[in-house]
Structure formats: structure tokens, C-alpha cells
Tab-separated table of C-alpha atoms and ligand atoms in Angstrom:
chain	number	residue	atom	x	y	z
A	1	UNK	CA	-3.907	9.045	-76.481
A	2	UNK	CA	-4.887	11.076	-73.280
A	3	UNK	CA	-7.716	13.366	-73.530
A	4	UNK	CA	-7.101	17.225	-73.769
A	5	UNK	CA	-7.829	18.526	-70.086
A	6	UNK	CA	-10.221	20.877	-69.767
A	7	UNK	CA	-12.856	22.634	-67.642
A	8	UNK	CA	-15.472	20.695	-65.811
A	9	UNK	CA	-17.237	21.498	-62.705
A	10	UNK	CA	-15.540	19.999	-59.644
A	11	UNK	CA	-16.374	16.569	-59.330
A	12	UNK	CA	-17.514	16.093	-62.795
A	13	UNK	CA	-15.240	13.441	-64.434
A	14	UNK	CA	-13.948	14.257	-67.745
A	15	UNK	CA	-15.758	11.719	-70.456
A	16	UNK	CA	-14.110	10.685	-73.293
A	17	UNK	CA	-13.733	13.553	-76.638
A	18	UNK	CA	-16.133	12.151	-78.941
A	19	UNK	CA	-18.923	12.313	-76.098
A	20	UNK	CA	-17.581	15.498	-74.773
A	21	UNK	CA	-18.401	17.554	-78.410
A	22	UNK	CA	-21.800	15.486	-78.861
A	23	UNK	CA	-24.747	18.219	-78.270
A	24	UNK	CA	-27.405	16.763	-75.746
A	25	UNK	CA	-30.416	14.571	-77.451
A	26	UNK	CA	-33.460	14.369	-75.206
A	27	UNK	CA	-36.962	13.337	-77.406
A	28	UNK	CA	-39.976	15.255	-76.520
A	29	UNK	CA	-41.734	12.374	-74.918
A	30	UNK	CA	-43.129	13.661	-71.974
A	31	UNK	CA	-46.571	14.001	-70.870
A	32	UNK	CA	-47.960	12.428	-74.402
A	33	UNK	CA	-50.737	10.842	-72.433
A	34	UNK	CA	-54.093	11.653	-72.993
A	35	UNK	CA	-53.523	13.535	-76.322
A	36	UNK	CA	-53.797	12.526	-79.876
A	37	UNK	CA	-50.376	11.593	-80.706
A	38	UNK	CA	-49.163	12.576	-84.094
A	39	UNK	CA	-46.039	13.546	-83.365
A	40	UNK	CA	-43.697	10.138	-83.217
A	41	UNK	CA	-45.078	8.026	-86.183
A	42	UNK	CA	-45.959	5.145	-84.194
A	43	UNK	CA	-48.922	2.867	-85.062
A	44	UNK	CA	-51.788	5.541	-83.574
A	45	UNK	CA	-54.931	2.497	-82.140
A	46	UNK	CA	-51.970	-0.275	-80.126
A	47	UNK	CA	-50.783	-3.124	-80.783
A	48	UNK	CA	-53.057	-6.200	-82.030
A	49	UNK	CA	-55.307	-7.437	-79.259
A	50	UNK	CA	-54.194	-10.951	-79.811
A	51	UNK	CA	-50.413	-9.645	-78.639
A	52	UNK	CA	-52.259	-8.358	-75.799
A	53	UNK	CA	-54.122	-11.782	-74.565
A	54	UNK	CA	-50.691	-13.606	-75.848
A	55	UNK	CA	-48.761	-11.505	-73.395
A	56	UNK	CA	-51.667	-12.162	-70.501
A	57	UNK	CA	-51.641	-15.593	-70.682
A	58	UNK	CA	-47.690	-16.047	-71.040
A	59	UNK	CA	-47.044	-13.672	-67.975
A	60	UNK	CA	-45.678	-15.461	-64.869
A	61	UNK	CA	-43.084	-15.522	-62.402
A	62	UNK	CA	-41.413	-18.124	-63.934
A	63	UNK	CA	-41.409	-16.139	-67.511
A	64	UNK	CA	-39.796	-13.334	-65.492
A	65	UNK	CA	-37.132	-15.174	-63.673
A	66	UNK	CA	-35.039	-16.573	-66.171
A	67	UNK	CA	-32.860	-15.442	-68.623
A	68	UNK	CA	-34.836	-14.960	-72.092
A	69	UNK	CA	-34.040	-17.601	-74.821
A	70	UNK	CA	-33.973	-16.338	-78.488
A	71	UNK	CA	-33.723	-20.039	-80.514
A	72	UNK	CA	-37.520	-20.516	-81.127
A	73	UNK	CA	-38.661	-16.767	-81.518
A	74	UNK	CA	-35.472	-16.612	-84.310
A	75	UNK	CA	-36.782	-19.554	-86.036
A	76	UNK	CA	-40.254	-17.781	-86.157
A	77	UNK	CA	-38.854	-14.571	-87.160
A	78	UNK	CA	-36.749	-16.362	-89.669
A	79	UNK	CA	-39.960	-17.805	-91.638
A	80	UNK	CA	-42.060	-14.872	-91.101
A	81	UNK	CA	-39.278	-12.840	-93.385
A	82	UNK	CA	-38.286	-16.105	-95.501
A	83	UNK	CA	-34.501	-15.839	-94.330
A	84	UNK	CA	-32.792	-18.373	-91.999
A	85	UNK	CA	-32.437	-17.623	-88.076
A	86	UNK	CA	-27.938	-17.217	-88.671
A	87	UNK	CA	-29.029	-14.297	-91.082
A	88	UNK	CA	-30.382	-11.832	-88.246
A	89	UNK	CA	-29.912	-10.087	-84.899
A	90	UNK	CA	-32.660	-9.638	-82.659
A	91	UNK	CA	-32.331	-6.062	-81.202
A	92	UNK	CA	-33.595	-3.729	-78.623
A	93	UNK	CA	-35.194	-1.550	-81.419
A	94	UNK	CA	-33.369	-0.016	-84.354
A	95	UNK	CA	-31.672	2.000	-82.244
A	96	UNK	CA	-29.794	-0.999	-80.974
A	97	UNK	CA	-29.199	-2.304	-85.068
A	98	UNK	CA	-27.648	1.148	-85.611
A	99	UNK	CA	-25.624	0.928	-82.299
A	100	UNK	CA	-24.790	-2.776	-82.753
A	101	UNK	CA	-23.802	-1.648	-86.670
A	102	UNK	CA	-21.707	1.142	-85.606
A	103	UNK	CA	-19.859	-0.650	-82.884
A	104	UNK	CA	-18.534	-3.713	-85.207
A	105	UNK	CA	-17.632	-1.694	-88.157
A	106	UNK	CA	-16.672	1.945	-87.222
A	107	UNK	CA	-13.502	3.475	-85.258
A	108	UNK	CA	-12.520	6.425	-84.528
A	109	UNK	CA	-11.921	9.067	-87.139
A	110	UNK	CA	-13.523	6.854	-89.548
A	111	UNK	CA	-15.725	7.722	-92.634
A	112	UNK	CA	-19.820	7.456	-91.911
A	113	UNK	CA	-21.723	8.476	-94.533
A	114	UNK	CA	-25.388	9.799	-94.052
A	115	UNK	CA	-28.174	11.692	-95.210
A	116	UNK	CA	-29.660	14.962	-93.875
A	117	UNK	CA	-32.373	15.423	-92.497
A	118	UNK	CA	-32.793	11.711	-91.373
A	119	UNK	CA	-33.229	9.869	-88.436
A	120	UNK	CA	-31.180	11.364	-85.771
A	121	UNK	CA	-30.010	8.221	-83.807
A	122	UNK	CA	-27.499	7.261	-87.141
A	123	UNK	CA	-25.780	10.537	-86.314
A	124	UNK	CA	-25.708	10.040	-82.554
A	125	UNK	CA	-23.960	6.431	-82.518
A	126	UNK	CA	-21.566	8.029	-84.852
A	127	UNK	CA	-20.713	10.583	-83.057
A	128	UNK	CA	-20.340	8.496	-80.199
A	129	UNK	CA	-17.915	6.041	-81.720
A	130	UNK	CA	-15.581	9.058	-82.845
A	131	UNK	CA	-16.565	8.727	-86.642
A	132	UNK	CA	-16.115	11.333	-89.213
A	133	UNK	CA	-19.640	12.246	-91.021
A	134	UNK	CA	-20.697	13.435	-93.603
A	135	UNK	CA	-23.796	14.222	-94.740
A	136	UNK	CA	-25.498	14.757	-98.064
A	137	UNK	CA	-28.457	16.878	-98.176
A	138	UNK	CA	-31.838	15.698	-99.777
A	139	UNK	CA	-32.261	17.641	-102.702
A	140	UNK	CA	-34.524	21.221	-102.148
A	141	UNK	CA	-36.936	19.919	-105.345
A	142	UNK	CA	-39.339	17.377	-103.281
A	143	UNK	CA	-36.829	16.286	-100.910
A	144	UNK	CA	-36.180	13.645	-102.998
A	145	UNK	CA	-33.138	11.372	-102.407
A	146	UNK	CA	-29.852	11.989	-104.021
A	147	UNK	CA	-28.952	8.923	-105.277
A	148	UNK	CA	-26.474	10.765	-107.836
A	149	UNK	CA	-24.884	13.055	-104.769
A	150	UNK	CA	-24.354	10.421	-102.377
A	151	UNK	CA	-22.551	7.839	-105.361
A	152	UNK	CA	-20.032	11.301	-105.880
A	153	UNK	CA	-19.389	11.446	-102.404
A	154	UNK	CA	-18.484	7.842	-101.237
A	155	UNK	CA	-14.876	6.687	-101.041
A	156	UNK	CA	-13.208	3.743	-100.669
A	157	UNK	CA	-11.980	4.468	-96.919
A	158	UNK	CA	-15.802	5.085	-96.176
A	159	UNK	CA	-17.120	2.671	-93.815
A	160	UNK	CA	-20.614	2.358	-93.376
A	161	UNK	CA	-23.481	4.583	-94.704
A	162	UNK	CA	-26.809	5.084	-92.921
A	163	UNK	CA	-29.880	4.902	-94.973
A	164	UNK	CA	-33.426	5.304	-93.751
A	165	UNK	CA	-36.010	3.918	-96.402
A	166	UNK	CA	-38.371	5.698	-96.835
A	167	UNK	CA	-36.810	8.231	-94.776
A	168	UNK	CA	-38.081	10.320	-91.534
A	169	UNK	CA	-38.417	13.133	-91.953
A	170	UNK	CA	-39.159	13.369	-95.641
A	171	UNK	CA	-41.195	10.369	-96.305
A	172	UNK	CA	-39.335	10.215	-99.750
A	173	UNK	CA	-37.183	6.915	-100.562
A	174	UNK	CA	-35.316	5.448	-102.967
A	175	UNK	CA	-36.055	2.181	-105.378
A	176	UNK	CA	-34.351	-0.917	-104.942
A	177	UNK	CA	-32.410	-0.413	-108.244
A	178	UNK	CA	-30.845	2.865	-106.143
A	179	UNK	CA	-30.061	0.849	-103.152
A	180	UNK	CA	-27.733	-1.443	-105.665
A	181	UNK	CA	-26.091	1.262	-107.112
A	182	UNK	CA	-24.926	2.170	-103.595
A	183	UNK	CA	-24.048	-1.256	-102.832
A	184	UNK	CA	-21.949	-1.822	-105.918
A	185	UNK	CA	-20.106	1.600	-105.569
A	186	UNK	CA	-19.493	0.530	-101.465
A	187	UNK	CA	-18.158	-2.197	-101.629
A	188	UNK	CA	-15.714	-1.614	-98.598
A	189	UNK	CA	-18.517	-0.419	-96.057
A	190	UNK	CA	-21.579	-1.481	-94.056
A	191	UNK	CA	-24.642	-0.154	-95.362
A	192	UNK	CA	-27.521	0.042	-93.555
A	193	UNK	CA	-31.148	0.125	-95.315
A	194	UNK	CA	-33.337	1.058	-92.486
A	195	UNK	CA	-36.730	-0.118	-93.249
A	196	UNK	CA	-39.020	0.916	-90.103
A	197	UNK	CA	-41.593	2.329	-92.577
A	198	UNK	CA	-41.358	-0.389	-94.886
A	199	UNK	CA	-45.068	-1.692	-94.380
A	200	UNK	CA	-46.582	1.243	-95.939
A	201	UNK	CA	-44.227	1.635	-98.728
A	202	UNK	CA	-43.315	-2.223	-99.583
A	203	UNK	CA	-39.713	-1.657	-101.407
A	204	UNK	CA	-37.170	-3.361	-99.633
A	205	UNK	CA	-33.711	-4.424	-99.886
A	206	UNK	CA	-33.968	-7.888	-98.101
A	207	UNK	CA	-34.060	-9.857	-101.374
A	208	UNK	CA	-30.686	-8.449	-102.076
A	209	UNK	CA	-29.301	-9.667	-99.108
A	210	UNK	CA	-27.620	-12.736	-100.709
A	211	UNK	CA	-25.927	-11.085	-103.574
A	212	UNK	CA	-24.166	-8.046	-101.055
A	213	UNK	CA	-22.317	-8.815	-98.137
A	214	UNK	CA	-22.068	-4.899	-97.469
A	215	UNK	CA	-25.499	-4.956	-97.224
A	216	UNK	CA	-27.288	-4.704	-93.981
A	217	UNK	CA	-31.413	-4.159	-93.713
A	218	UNK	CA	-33.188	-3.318	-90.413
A	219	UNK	CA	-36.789	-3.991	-89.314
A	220	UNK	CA	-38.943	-2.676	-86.525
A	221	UNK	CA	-41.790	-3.663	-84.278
A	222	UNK	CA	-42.120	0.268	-83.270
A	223	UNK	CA	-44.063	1.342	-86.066
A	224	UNK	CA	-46.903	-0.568	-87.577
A	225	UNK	CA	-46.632	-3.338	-85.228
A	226	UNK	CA	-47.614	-0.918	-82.481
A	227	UNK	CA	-44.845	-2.324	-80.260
A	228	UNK	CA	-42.497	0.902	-79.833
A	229	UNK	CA	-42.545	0.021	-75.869
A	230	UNK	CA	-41.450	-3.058	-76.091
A	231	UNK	CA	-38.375	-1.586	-78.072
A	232	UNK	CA	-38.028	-5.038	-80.722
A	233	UNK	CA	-36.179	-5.124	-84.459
A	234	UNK	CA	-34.213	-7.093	-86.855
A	235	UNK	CA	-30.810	-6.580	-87.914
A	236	UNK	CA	-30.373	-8.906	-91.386
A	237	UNK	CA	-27.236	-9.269	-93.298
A	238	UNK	CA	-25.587	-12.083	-94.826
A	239	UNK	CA	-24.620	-14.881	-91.660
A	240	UNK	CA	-20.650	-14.773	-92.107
A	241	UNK	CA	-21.696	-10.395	-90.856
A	242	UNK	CA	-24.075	-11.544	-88.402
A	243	UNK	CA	-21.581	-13.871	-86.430
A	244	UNK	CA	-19.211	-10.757	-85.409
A	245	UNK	CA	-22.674	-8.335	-84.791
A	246	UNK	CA	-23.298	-11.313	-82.443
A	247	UNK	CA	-19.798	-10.554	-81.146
A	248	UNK	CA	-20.613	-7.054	-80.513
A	249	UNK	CA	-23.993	-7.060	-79.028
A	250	UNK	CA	-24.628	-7.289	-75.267
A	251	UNK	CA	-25.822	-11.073	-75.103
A	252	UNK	CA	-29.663	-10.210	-73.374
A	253	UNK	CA	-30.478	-6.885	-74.950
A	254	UNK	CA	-33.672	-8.376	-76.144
A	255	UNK	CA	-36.219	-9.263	-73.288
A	256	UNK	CA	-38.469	-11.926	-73.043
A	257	UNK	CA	-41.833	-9.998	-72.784
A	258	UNK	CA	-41.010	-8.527	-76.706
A	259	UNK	CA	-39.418	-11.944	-78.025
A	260	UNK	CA	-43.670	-12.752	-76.590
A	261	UNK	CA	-45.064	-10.179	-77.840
A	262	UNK	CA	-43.314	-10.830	-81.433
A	263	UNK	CA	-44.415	-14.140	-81.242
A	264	UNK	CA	-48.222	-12.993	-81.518
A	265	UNK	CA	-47.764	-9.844	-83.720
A	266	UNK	CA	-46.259	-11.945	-86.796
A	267	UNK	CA	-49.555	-14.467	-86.492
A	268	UNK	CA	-51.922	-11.586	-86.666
A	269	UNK	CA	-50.867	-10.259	-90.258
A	270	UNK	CA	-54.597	-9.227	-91.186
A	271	UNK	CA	-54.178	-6.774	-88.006
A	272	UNK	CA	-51.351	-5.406	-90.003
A	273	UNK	CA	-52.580	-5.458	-93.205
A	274	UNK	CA	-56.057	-3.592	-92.430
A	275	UNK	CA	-53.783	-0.632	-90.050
A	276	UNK	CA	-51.918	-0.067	-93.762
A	277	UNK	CA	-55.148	-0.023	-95.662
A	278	UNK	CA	-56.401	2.262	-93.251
A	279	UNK	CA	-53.512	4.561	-93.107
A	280	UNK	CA	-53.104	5.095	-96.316
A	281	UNK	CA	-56.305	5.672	-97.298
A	282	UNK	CA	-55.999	8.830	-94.326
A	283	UNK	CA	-52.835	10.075	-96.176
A	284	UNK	CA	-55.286	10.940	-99.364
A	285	UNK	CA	-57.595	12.397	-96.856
A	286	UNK	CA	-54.799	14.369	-95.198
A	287	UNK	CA	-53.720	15.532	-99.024
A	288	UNK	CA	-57.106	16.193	-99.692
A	289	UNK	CA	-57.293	18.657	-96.575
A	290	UNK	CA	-54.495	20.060	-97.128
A	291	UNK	CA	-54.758	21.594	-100.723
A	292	UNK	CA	-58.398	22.580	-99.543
A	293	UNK	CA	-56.975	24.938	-96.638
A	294	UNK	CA	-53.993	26.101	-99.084
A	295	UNK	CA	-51.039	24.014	-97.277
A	296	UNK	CA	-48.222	22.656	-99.312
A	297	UNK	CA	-46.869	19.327	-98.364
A	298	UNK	CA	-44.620	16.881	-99.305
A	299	UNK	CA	-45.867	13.412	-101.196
A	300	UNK	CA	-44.681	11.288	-98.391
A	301	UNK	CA	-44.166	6.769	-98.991
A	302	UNK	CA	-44.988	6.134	-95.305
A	303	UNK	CA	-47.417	7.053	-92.051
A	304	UNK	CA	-46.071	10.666	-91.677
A	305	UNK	CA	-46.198	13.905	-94.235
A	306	UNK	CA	-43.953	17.495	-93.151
A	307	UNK	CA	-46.380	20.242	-94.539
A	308	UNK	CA	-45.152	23.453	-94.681
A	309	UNK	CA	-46.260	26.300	-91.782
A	310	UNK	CA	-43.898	29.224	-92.536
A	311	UNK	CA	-42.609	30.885	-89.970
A	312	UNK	CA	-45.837	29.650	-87.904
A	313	UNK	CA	-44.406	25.723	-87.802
A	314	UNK	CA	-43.306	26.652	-83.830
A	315	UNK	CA	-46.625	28.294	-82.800
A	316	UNK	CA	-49.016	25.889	-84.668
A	317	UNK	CA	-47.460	22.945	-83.026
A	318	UNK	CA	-48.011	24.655	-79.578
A	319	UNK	CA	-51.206	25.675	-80.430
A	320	UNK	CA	-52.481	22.155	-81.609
A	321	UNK	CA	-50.641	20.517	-78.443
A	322	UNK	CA	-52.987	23.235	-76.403
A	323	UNK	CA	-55.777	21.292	-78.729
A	324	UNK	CA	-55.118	17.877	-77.101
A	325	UNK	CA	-52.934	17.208	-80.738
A	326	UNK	CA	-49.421	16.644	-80.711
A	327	UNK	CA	-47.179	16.922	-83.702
A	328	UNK	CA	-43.252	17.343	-84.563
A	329	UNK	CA	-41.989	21.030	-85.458
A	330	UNK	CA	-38.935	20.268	-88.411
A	331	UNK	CA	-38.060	23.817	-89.013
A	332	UNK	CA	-34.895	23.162	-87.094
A	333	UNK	CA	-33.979	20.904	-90.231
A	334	UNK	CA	-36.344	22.114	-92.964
A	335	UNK	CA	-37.151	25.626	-92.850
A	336	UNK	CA	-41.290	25.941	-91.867
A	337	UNK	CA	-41.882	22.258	-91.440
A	338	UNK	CA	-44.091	20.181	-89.357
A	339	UNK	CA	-44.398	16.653	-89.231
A	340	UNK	CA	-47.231	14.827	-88.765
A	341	UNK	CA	-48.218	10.803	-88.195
A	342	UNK	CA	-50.944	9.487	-90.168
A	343	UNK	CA	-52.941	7.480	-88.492
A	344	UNK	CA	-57.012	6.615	-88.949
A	345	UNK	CA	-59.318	8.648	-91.217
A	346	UNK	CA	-61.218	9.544	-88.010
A	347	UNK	CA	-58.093	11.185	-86.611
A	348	UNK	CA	-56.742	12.973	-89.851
A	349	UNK	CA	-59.807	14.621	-89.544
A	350	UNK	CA	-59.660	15.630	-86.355
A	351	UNK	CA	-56.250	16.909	-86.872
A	352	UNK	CA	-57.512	19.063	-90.188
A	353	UNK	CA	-60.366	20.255	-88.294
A	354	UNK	CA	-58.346	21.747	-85.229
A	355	UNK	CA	-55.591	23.066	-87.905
A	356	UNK	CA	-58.591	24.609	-89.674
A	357	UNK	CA	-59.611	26.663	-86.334
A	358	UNK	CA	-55.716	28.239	-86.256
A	359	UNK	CA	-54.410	28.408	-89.359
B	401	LIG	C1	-36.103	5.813	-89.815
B	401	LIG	C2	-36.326	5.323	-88.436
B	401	LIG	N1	-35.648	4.269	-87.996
B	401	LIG	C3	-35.809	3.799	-86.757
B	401	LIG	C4	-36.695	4.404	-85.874
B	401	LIG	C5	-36.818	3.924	-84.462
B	401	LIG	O1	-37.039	2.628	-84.416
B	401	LIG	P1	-36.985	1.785	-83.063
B	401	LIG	O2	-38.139	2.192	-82.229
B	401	LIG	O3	-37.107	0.409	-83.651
B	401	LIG	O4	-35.675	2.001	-82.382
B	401	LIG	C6	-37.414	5.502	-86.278
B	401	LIG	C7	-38.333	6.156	-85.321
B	401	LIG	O5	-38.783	7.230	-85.447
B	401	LIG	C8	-37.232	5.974	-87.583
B	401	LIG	O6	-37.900	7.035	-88.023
């Protein structure tokens, strides 16, 4: 069907509807350089060095020349989270699962499921595909997720629900027993457990993968892996799904300096395992800080807790970016909230002592 003419400034051509009503997303990530960056959850000291020297000694003409290859990185991948290499996608981040996700399952007009607040990209590849969303809110008491709301509101027309867990921006989750209650109840539609914070949390839905072919789980290399440049996840499902995500994914999305740079994360787990030691230990100090200036906060599961600033939330994020501190203003989605990452005891207090000089 032909689009509805209308307006556009001359030479502007007309996109298509679905694009047309989308309102602009651009992500605050200028000019982060230089400043203590608590504002986009990422893994706050780098990447392990050992990715670092990997990538060193692996760089070379000939490495950027060709065409990457995927078949022994998969089969590394594959161990590392005990599935075999036909039950995953590589992609360019999550953003590409979600994107790959939306574009095999969802039409136009169709039924998408999500949560609000969440992370904005499900909403965006919806909206770009046409879909029809709908979005149940987490509930006002703790944010907590509403596992009973969201069972009401599926239907069997609804084709694919979008599921961060733990979620961003309200660090609350839901238990694996939750996640197969959705999964029984949707049986007709794709849904996706996002698990970029799964590291700090350590529920996930992977295990279930066998027993649900609706079910689809994503990974990241963004977050604790320290990677978010190289812009590397996982897209799991059972393989008969992953042979027509295949189908709808650009064939080189993935690029050989990541597929590297995965290669060397996965060896280094103690790396990992000390950053989440380390991290969560600085969410009690965070709490701790907190309560002792008078802030309320929300118990969060992963590297990130929205505290509550009033009407202040716009002015003390300005104020601590004048500090050399950045964090994310949420008041646009939770009335007074700021979000902010957790990264090293050294740093939470840092953060608490520059709050402390303008709250
Ligand atoms: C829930 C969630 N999923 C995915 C991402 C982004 O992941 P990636 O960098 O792998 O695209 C984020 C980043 O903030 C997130 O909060």
C-alpha cells in the first residue's frame, strides 16, 4: 500500500510510515572522554589486558584484508557457554540480536510485547518494523517485575516479547521459574531474555533453551567484558530458530577484530570474575552512602542503581558532569531518577563524595 503523502521539505524523500512516526534516538555519547563515566553501565577499568596483547599480536594486514571467518571463534563460544556452535548467532552487539530477532519474526501491525521502562533499542526495532507495542509498566512498589501483568496481557496473535534480565533501568529481574511461566503462556512468539547484566546477577534462562523453542537468550561483550567498542553478543535459541536468524542477518555483521578480541576475553575468566567481586562489593558501598546522605534507591541485581533526586535529578546530573562525573538522568521515565554505573570501590566513592558537595 502507498504511503500517505505528506509534507517534507523539498528534496527530502518521503521514508516509509513506520520510520516517519518514530521520534529521533541519539545517546548522549559525546565528549565522555576524560571523565568518570557512570553514566552507560559499561565495565568502568577496560577490557582484560590479555585481550589487549591478543589483539596486538593478531593485528596485520593480512587479518584486515579478508573477509572474517566465524567457524573456530563459534566453536569457542560454543564451549565457553556449554551449547553447540548451530545453537547461536554471533552479532554486532545486542542491538543487532534484537534487530536480527525483530526482522525474522515480526511484520507489520504485529503484536510486540515489552516492558517499560527498559532498554530502549527493543522499542526502536519495533517501531521500525511497523509492530504494534505494548508495554506493561514495572510495578510503582520497587519496580519490581510484573510477572502476573505481563501473563494477563499476552495473546495468542502476540509475537515476540522483549525482556531485559535484570533490566536497565531498574536493576530488578525476574527468576527463572518467571521466565517459564512466560514461555509456557507464549507459546506462539519469540521471546527474548536479554541477559547483558547477567554476570553480576547469575540467573539465566540458557538452561531452558532445550525445553522452549520460543525461547531466545542474548549475551553481551559490552558490559563486563569491557568490549562495548568492539560491539560483540550472542543470540542463542534452539538450532531449527537459529537457521532462519542466519537467514535474516547480514552475512559479515561481526568483524574480525571482536571475533579476536572474544577469543582472549573468554580465556581470561579470573579477569571477569575479580571485576564482579569488585563491583559488587561497591554496590554495598554505594547503599551504604546513600542511606548515610538520606537518598532512597532502588535494590538493583546488576552494575547500575536509579536513586531518587526529586525534582533535582536534571541539575545534579549537570552538576556532577561539571565535576568530571557523568551519570544518566531517568526522570523522563521514572519521575526524579538518576542512574548510575557501579564500578570500583575507589570510584563509588568518588562519586558519593562529589554528590555529598551538591546535594
Ligand atoms: C538491557 C540491555 N541490553 C543490551 C544493551 C546493549 O548491549 P550491546 O552493547 O551488546 O548492544 C544494554 C546497554 O545498555 C542494555 O542495558
Amino acid at each position: 500500500m502507498a504511503n500517505k503523502r505528506i509534507d517534507l521539505p523539498p528534496g527530502v524523500l518521503q521514508p516509509r510510515e513506520a520510520v516517519l512516526k518514530m521520534a529521533p534516538y541519539s545517546p548522549p555519547t559525546a565528549g565522555r572522554a576524560g571523565k568518570l563515566r557512570l553514566d552507560f553501565n559499561e565495565n568502568t577499568v577496560g577490557a582484560s589486558p590479555k585481550v589487549i596483547e591478543y589483539l596486538r599480536q593478531q593485528l596485520s594486514e593480512d587479518a584486515l584484508a579478508v573477509y572474517p571467518e566465524y567457524g573456530v571463534i563459534k566453536q569457542e563460544l560454543a564451549e565457553f557457554f556449554g551449547v553447540e556452535p548451530d545453537d547461536f548467532i554471533l552479532t554486532n552487539g545486542t542491538d543487532e540480536a534484537i534487530q536480527v530477532l525483530i526482522n525474522t519474526y515480526v511484520d507489520d501491525g504485529d503484536d510486540v510485547l515489552l516492558l517499560r521502562p527498559s532498554y530502549a533499542m527493543y522499542r526502536f526495532y519495533a517501531e521500525v518494523a511497523g509492530a504494534s507495542v505494548r508495554e506493561i509498566p514495572y510495578r510503582a512498589q520497587k519496580l519490581a517485575f510484573p510477572l502476573d501483568e505481563l501473563l494477563l496481557a499476552i495473546r495468542p496473535t502476540t509475537r515476540a516479547i522483549l525482556i531485559a534480565n535484570p533490566n536497565n533501568p531498574t536493576g530488578t529481574g525476574t527468576s527463572r521459574a518467571g521466565i517459564e511461566r512466560i514461555l509456557d503462556k507464549a507459546s506462539g512468539a519469540a521471546v527474548l531474555i536479554d541477559e547483558a547484566y547477567f554476570e553480576f546477577c547469575g540467573v539465566t534462562a540458557l538452561p531452558l533453551l532445550n525445553d522452549y523453542p520460543n525461547l531466545f537468550v542474548s549475551r553481551t561483550f559490552s558490559k563486563v567484558y569491557g568490549m562495548a567498542a568492539m560491539r560483540l553478543g550472542c543470540l542463542f535459541s534452539q538450532s531449527g530458530n537459529v537457521d532462519f536468524l542466519h537467514k535474516a542477518q547480514s552475512p559479515y555483521s561481526v568483524n574480525t577484530l571482536a571475533t579476536l578480541a572474544a577469543h582472549a576475553a573468554i580465556q581470561d575468566r579470573t579477569y571477569i570474575e575479580k571485576y564482579v567481586t569488585e563491583v559488587l562489593a561497591a554496590r554495598e558501598l554505594l547503599y551504604v552512602g546513600l542511606e548515610r546522605l538520606g537518598i532512597p534507591y532502588y535494590e538493583s541485581k546488576a552494575n547500575f542503581v536509579l536513586f531518587l533526586a526529586g525534582d533535582r535529578s536534571i541539575a545534579i546530573r549537570d552538576e556532577l558532569r561539571n565535576r568530571g562525573v557523568l551519570v544518566r538522568d531517568r526522570s523522563y521515565e521514572i519521575p526524579g531518577c538518576v542512574r548510575v554505573t557501579v564500578g570500583t570501590r575507589d570510584q563509588v566513592r568518588r562519586f558519593l563524595a562529589e554528590l555529598e558537595q551538591i546535594w
